Coordinates of C-alpha atoms in Angstrom, one line a residue:
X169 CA 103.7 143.1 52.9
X170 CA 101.2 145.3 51.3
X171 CA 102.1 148.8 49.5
X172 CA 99.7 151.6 48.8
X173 CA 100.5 155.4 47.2
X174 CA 98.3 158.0 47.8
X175 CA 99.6 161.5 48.1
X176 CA 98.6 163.9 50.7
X177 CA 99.0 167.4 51.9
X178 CA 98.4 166.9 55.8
X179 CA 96.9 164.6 57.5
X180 CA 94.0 166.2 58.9
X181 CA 91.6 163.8 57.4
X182 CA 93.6 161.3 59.3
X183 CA 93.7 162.7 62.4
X184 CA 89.6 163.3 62.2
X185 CA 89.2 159.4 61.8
X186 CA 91.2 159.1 64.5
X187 CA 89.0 161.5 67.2
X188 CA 86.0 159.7 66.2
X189 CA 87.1 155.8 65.7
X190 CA 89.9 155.4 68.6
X191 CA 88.9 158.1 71.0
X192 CA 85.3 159.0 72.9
X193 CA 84.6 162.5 73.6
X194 CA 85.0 162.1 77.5
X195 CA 88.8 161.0 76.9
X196 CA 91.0 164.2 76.6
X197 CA 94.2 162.8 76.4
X198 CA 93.2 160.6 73.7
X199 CA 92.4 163.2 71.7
X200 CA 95.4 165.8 72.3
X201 CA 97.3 162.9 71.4
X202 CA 95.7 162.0 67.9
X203 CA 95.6 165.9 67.3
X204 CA 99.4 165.9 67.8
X205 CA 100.0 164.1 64.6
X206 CA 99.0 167.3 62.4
X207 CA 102.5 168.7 63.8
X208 CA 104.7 165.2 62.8
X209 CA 107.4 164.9 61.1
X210 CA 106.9 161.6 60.2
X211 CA 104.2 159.2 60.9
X212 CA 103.9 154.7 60.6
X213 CA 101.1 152.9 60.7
X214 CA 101.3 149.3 61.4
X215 CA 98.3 146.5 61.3
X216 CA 99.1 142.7 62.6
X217 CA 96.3 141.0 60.9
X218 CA 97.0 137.9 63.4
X219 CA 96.9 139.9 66.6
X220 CA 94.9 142.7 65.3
X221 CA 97.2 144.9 67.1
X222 CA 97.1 148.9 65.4
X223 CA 100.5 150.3 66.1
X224 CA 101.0 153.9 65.4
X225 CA 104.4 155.7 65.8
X226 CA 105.2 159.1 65.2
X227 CA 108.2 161.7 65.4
X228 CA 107.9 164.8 66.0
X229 CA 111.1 167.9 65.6
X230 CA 113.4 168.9 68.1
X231 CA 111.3 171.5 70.6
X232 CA 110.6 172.5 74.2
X233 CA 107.8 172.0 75.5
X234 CA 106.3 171.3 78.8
X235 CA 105.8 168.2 80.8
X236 CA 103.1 167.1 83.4
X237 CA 103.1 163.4 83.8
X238 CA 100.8 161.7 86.0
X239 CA 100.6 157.6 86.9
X240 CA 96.3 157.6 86.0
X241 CA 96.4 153.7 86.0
X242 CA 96.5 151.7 89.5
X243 CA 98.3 149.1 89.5
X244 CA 100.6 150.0 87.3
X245 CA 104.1 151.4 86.9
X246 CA 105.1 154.6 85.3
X247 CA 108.8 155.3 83.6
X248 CA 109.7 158.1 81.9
X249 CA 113.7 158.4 80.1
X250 CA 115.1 162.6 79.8
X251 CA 117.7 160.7 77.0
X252 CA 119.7 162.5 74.0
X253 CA 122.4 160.6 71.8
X254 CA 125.7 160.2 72.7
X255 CA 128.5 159.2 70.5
X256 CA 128.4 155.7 70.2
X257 CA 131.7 153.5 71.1
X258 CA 131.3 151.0 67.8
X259 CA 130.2 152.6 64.6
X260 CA 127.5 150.4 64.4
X261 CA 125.6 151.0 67.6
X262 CA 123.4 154.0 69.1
X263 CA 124.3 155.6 72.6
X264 CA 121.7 156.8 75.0
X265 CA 122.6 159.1 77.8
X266 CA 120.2 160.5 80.6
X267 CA 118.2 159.9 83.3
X268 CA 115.6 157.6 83.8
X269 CA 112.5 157.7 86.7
X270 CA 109.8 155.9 88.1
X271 CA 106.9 158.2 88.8
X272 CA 105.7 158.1 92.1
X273 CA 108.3 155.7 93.4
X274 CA 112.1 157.3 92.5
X275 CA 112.5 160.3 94.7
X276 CA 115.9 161.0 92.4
X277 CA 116.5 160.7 88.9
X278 CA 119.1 157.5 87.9
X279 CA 121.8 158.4 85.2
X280 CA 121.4 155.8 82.6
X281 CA 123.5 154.9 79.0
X282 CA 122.1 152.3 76.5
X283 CA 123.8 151.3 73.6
X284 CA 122.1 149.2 71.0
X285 CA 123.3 147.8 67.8
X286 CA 121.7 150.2 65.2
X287 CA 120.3 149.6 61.9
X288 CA 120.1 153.1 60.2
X289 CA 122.3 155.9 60.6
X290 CA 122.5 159.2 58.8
X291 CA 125.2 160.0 56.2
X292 CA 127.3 163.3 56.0
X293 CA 126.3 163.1 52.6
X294 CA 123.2 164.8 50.8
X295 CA 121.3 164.1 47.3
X296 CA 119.0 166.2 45.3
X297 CA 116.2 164.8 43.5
X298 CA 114.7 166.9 40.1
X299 CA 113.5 166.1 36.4
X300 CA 115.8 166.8 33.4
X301 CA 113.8 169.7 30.9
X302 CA 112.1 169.0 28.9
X303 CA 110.5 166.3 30.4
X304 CA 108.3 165.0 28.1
X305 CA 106.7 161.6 27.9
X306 CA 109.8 159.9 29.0
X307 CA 111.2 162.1 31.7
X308 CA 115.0 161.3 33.4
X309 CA 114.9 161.7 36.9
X310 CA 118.7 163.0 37.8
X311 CA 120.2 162.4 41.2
X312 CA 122.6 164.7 42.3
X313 CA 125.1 162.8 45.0
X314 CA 126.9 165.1 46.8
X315 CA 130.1 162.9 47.9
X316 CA 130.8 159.4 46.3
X317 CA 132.9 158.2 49.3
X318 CA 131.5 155.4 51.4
X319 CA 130.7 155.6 54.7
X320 CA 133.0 152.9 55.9
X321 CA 136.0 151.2 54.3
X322 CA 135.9 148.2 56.9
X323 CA 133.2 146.8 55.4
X324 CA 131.6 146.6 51.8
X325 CA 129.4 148.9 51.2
X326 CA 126.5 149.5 48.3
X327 CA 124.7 153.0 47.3
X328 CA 120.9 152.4 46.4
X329 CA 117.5 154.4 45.5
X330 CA 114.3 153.2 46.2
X331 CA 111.6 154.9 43.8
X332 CA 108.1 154.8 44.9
X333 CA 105.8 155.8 41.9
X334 CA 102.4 156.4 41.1
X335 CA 100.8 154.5 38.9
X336 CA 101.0 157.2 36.0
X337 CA 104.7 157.0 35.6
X338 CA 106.9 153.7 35.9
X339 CA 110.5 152.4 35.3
X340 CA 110.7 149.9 31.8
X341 CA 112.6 146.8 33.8
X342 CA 113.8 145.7 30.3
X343 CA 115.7 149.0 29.7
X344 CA 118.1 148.1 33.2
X345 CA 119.1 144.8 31.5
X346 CA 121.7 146.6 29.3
X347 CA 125.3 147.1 31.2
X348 CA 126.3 149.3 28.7
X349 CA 123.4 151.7 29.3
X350 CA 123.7 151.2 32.9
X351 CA 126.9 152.1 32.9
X352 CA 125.8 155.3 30.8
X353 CA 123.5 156.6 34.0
X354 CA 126.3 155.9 36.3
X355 CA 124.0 152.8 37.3
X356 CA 125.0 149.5 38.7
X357 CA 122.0 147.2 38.3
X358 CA 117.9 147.0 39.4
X359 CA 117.6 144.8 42.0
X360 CA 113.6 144.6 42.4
X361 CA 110.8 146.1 40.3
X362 CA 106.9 145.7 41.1
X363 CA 105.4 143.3 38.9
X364 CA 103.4 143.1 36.8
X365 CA 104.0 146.1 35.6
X366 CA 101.8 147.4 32.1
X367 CA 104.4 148.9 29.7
X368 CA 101.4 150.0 26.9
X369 CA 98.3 150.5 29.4
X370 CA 97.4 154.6 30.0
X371 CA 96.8 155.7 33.7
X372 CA 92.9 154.7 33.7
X373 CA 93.5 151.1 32.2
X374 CA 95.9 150.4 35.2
X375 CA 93.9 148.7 38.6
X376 CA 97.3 149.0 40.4
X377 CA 98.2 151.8 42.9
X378 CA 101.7 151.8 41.3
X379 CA 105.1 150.3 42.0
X380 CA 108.8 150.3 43.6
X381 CA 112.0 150.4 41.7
X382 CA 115.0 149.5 43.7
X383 CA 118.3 150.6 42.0
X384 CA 121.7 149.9 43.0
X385 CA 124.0 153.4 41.7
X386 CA 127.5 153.5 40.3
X387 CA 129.7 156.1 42.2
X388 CA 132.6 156.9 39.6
X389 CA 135.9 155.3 40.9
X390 CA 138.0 159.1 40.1
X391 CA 137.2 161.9 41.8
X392 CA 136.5 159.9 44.9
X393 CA 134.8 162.4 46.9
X394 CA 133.5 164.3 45.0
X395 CA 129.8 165.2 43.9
X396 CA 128.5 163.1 40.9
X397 CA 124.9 162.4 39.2
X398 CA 123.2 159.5 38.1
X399 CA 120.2 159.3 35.8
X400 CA 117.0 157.3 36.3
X401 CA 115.0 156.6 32.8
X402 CA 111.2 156.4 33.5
X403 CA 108.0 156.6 31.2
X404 CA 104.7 158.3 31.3
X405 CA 101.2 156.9 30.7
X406 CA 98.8 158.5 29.0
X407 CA 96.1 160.7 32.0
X408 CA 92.2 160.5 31.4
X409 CA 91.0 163.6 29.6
X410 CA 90.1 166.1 31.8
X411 CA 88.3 169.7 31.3
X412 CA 89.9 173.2 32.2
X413 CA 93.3 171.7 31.8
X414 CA 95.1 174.0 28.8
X415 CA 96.1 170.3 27.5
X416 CA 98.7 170.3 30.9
X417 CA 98.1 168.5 34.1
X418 CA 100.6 168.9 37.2
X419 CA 102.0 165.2 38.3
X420 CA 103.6 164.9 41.7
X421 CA 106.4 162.2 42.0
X422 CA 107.7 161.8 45.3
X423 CA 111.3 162.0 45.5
X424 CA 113.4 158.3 46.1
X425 CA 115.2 157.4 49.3
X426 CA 118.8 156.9 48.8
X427 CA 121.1 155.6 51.4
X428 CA 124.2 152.9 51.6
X429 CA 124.2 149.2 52.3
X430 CA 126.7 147.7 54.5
X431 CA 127.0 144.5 55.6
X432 CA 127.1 144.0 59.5
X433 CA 128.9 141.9 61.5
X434 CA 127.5 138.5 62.0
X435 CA 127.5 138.8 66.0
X436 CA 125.5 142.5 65.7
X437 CA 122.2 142.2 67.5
X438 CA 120.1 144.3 65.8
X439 CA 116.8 142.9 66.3
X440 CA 117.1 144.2 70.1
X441 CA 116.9 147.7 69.6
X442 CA 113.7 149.3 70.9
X443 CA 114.5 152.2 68.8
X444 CA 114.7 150.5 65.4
X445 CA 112.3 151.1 62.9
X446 CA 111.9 147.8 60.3
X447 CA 109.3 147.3 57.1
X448 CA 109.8 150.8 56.4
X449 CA 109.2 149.2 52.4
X450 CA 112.5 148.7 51.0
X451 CA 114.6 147.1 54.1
X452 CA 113.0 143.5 53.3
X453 CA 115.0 143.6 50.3
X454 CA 118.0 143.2 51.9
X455 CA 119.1 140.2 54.4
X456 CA 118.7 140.4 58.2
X457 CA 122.2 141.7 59.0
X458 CA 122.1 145.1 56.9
X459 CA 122.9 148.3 58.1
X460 CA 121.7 151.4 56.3
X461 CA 123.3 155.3 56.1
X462 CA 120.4 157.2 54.8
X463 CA 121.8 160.9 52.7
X464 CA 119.5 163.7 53.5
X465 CA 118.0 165.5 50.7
X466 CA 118.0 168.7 49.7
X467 CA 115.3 170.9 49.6
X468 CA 111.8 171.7 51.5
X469 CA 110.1 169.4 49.6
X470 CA 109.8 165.7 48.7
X471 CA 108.5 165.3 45.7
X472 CA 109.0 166.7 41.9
X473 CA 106.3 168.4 40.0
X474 CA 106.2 168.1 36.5
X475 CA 103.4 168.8 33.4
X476 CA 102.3 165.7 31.5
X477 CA 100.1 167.0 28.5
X478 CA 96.5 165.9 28.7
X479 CA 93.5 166.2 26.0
X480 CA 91.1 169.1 27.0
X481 CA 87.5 168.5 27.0
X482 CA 86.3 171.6 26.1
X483 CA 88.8 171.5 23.1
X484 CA 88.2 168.1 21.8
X485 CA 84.8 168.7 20.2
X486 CA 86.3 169.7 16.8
X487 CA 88.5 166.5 16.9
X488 CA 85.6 164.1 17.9
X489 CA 83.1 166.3 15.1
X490 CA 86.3 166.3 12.4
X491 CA 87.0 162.1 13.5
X492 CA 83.7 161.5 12.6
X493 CA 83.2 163.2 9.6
X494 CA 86.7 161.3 8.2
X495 CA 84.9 158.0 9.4
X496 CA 81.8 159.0 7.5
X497 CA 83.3 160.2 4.6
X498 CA 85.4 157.1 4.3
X499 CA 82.7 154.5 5.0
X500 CA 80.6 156.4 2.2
X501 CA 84.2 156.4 -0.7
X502 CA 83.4 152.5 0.2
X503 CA 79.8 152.4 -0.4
X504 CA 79.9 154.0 -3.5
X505 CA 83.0 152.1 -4.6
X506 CA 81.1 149.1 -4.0
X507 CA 77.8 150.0 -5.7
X508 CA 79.4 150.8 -8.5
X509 CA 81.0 147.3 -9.0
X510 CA 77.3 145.9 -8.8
X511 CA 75.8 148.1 -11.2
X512 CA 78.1 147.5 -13.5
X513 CA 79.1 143.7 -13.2
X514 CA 76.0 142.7 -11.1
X515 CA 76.1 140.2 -8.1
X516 CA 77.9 136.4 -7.8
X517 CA 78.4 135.1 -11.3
X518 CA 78.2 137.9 -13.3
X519 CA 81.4 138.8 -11.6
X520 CA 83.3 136.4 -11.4
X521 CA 82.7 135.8 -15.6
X522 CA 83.6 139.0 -16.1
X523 CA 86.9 138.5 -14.3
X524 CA 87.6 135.7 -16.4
X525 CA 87.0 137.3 -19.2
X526 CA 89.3 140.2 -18.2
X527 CA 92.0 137.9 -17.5
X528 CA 91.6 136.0 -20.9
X529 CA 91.9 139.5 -23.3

């Protein structure tokens, strides 16, 4: 599985490659649909290279809206499900409730309830995501957990966070290999890092898009309950000069995904469920029969925005004119040192006999 970062503010460049690759101008529907995902709430985009089958599934918020549906295709058959969640019989499983009808066949709409073996499911829990000041070159990223208690006691149960980062800022693997410091951060253990990753390279030296930290967190065993923090050391890499700067550059780091691990039970089908969303980026790192209780952050926004200092431009003349005269005025201290050791000893020989003779008085 392939990973790429770029950050974006909408995705209206998206959706215009999308009007003029997938749809024609003659079909309408295609592109109300593709205009739709301005209004998302979260969009996945899914390429089988064997099948070359483009899979694209969105979700939209909660909203009322109208609905005209119409069977265009002959030959074929039309269903549409009114569904909302009901509360599931086994914690494990989501419940459907509704009705479900075949357009242009059904005269009456059938009740319906589905029930699936789920693999994510919120937590009550929440987490806030935000940079310890000053941050530096070495910012902490501090995770604010607003309950430590698991979200079953039936089975055992693991809190992560999944860091996606850009390639200007990364996690040192080698600091996580110290239990003592772990412990320190209220961390268990790092489970998978991207490599390789450059510990000395700056931000233009690097041809990667970045990398994934997965970190498994230590809830303290008092105060069960209770809201706690945990601490995530990470590094900076020196950004390309730029002009107009004021020697600061805004960085945007999105915030991680942090959610519980349980293990399910061994007869749990969850590769059935229509409804299930898998290589999402962090659930291969976990075996087949894992469940996951995501916590909901706080906030409006999902990523942190911090000030990494960068060299100005328009500012670094005097340095580069000051550099050079030091180089120049060093190489000459040289020159001159050396000329006049040959003027006064000569070349070869002449030298080297009047080393001797130095050493002998």
């Amino acid at each position: 599985m392939a990973q790429y970062y770029q950050p974006l503010d909408n995705l209206h460049d998206l959706v215009e490659y999308g009007k003029h690759k997938l749809c024609t101008s003659s079909k309408q529907e295609c592109l109300q649909r593709v205009s739709s995902l301005l209004h998302a709430s979260s969009v996945d985009i899914d390429y089988d290279t064997t099948s070359r089958a483009l899979t694209v599934a969105a979700f939209w918020p909660s909203q009322t809206q109208g609905l005209s549906l119409k069977n265009t295709t002959p030959n074929s058959r039309l269903e549409v499900g009114f569904l909302s969640v009901e509360s599931p019989k086994e914690p494990d499983e989501l419940s459907l409730g509704g009705f479900l009808t075949v357009v242009g066949e059904d005269t009456k709409p059938s009740p319906t309830l589905f029930s699936f073996a789920a693999r994510h499911h919120p937590s009550e829990s929440t987490f806030s995501a935000s940079f310890l000041l000053p941050t530096g070159l070495h910012p902490t990223l501090e995770l604010g957990i607003s309950s430590s208690t698991s979200p079953t006691e039936e089975r055992s149960c693991s809190l992560h966070a999944h860091l996606t980062l850009p390639r200007s800022i990364f996690a040192d693997r080698y600091q996580f290999s110290d239990p003592l410091f772990l412990a320190s951060k209220n961390l268990s253990a790092l489970h998978y890092s991207t490599t390789p990753v450059d510990l000395e390279a700056p931000d233009y030296a690097v041809s990667l898009w970045g990398s994934s930290v997965l970190l498994e967190l230590a809830p303290p065993s008092s105060g069960v309950g209770q809201s706690w923090t945990a601490n995530i050391p990470l590094h900076l890499r020196y950004l390309p000069p730029a002009e107009n700067t004021s020697g600061q550059s805004p960085l945007e780091i999105p915030c991680p995904v942090v959610f519980w691990t349980c293990d399910a039970d061994e007869e749990s089908a969850l590769s059935i469920n229509p409804f299930d969303r898998v290589n999402i980026g962090y659930d291969g790192l976990f075996g087949p029969q894992t469940t996951f209780y995501h916590l909901s952050p706080e906030g409006d926004r999902l990523t942190n925005v911090i000030t990494v200092p960068v060299l100005d431009l328009e500012k670094s003349r005097y340095v580069e004119v000051c550099t050079a005269g030091v180089v120049l005025l060093g190489f000459s201290w040289v020159m001159w040192c050396l000329w006049g050791v040959l003027s006064r000893y000569g070349y070869g020989n002449e030298i080297n006999t009047a080393v001797k003779e130095k050493k002998k008085k």
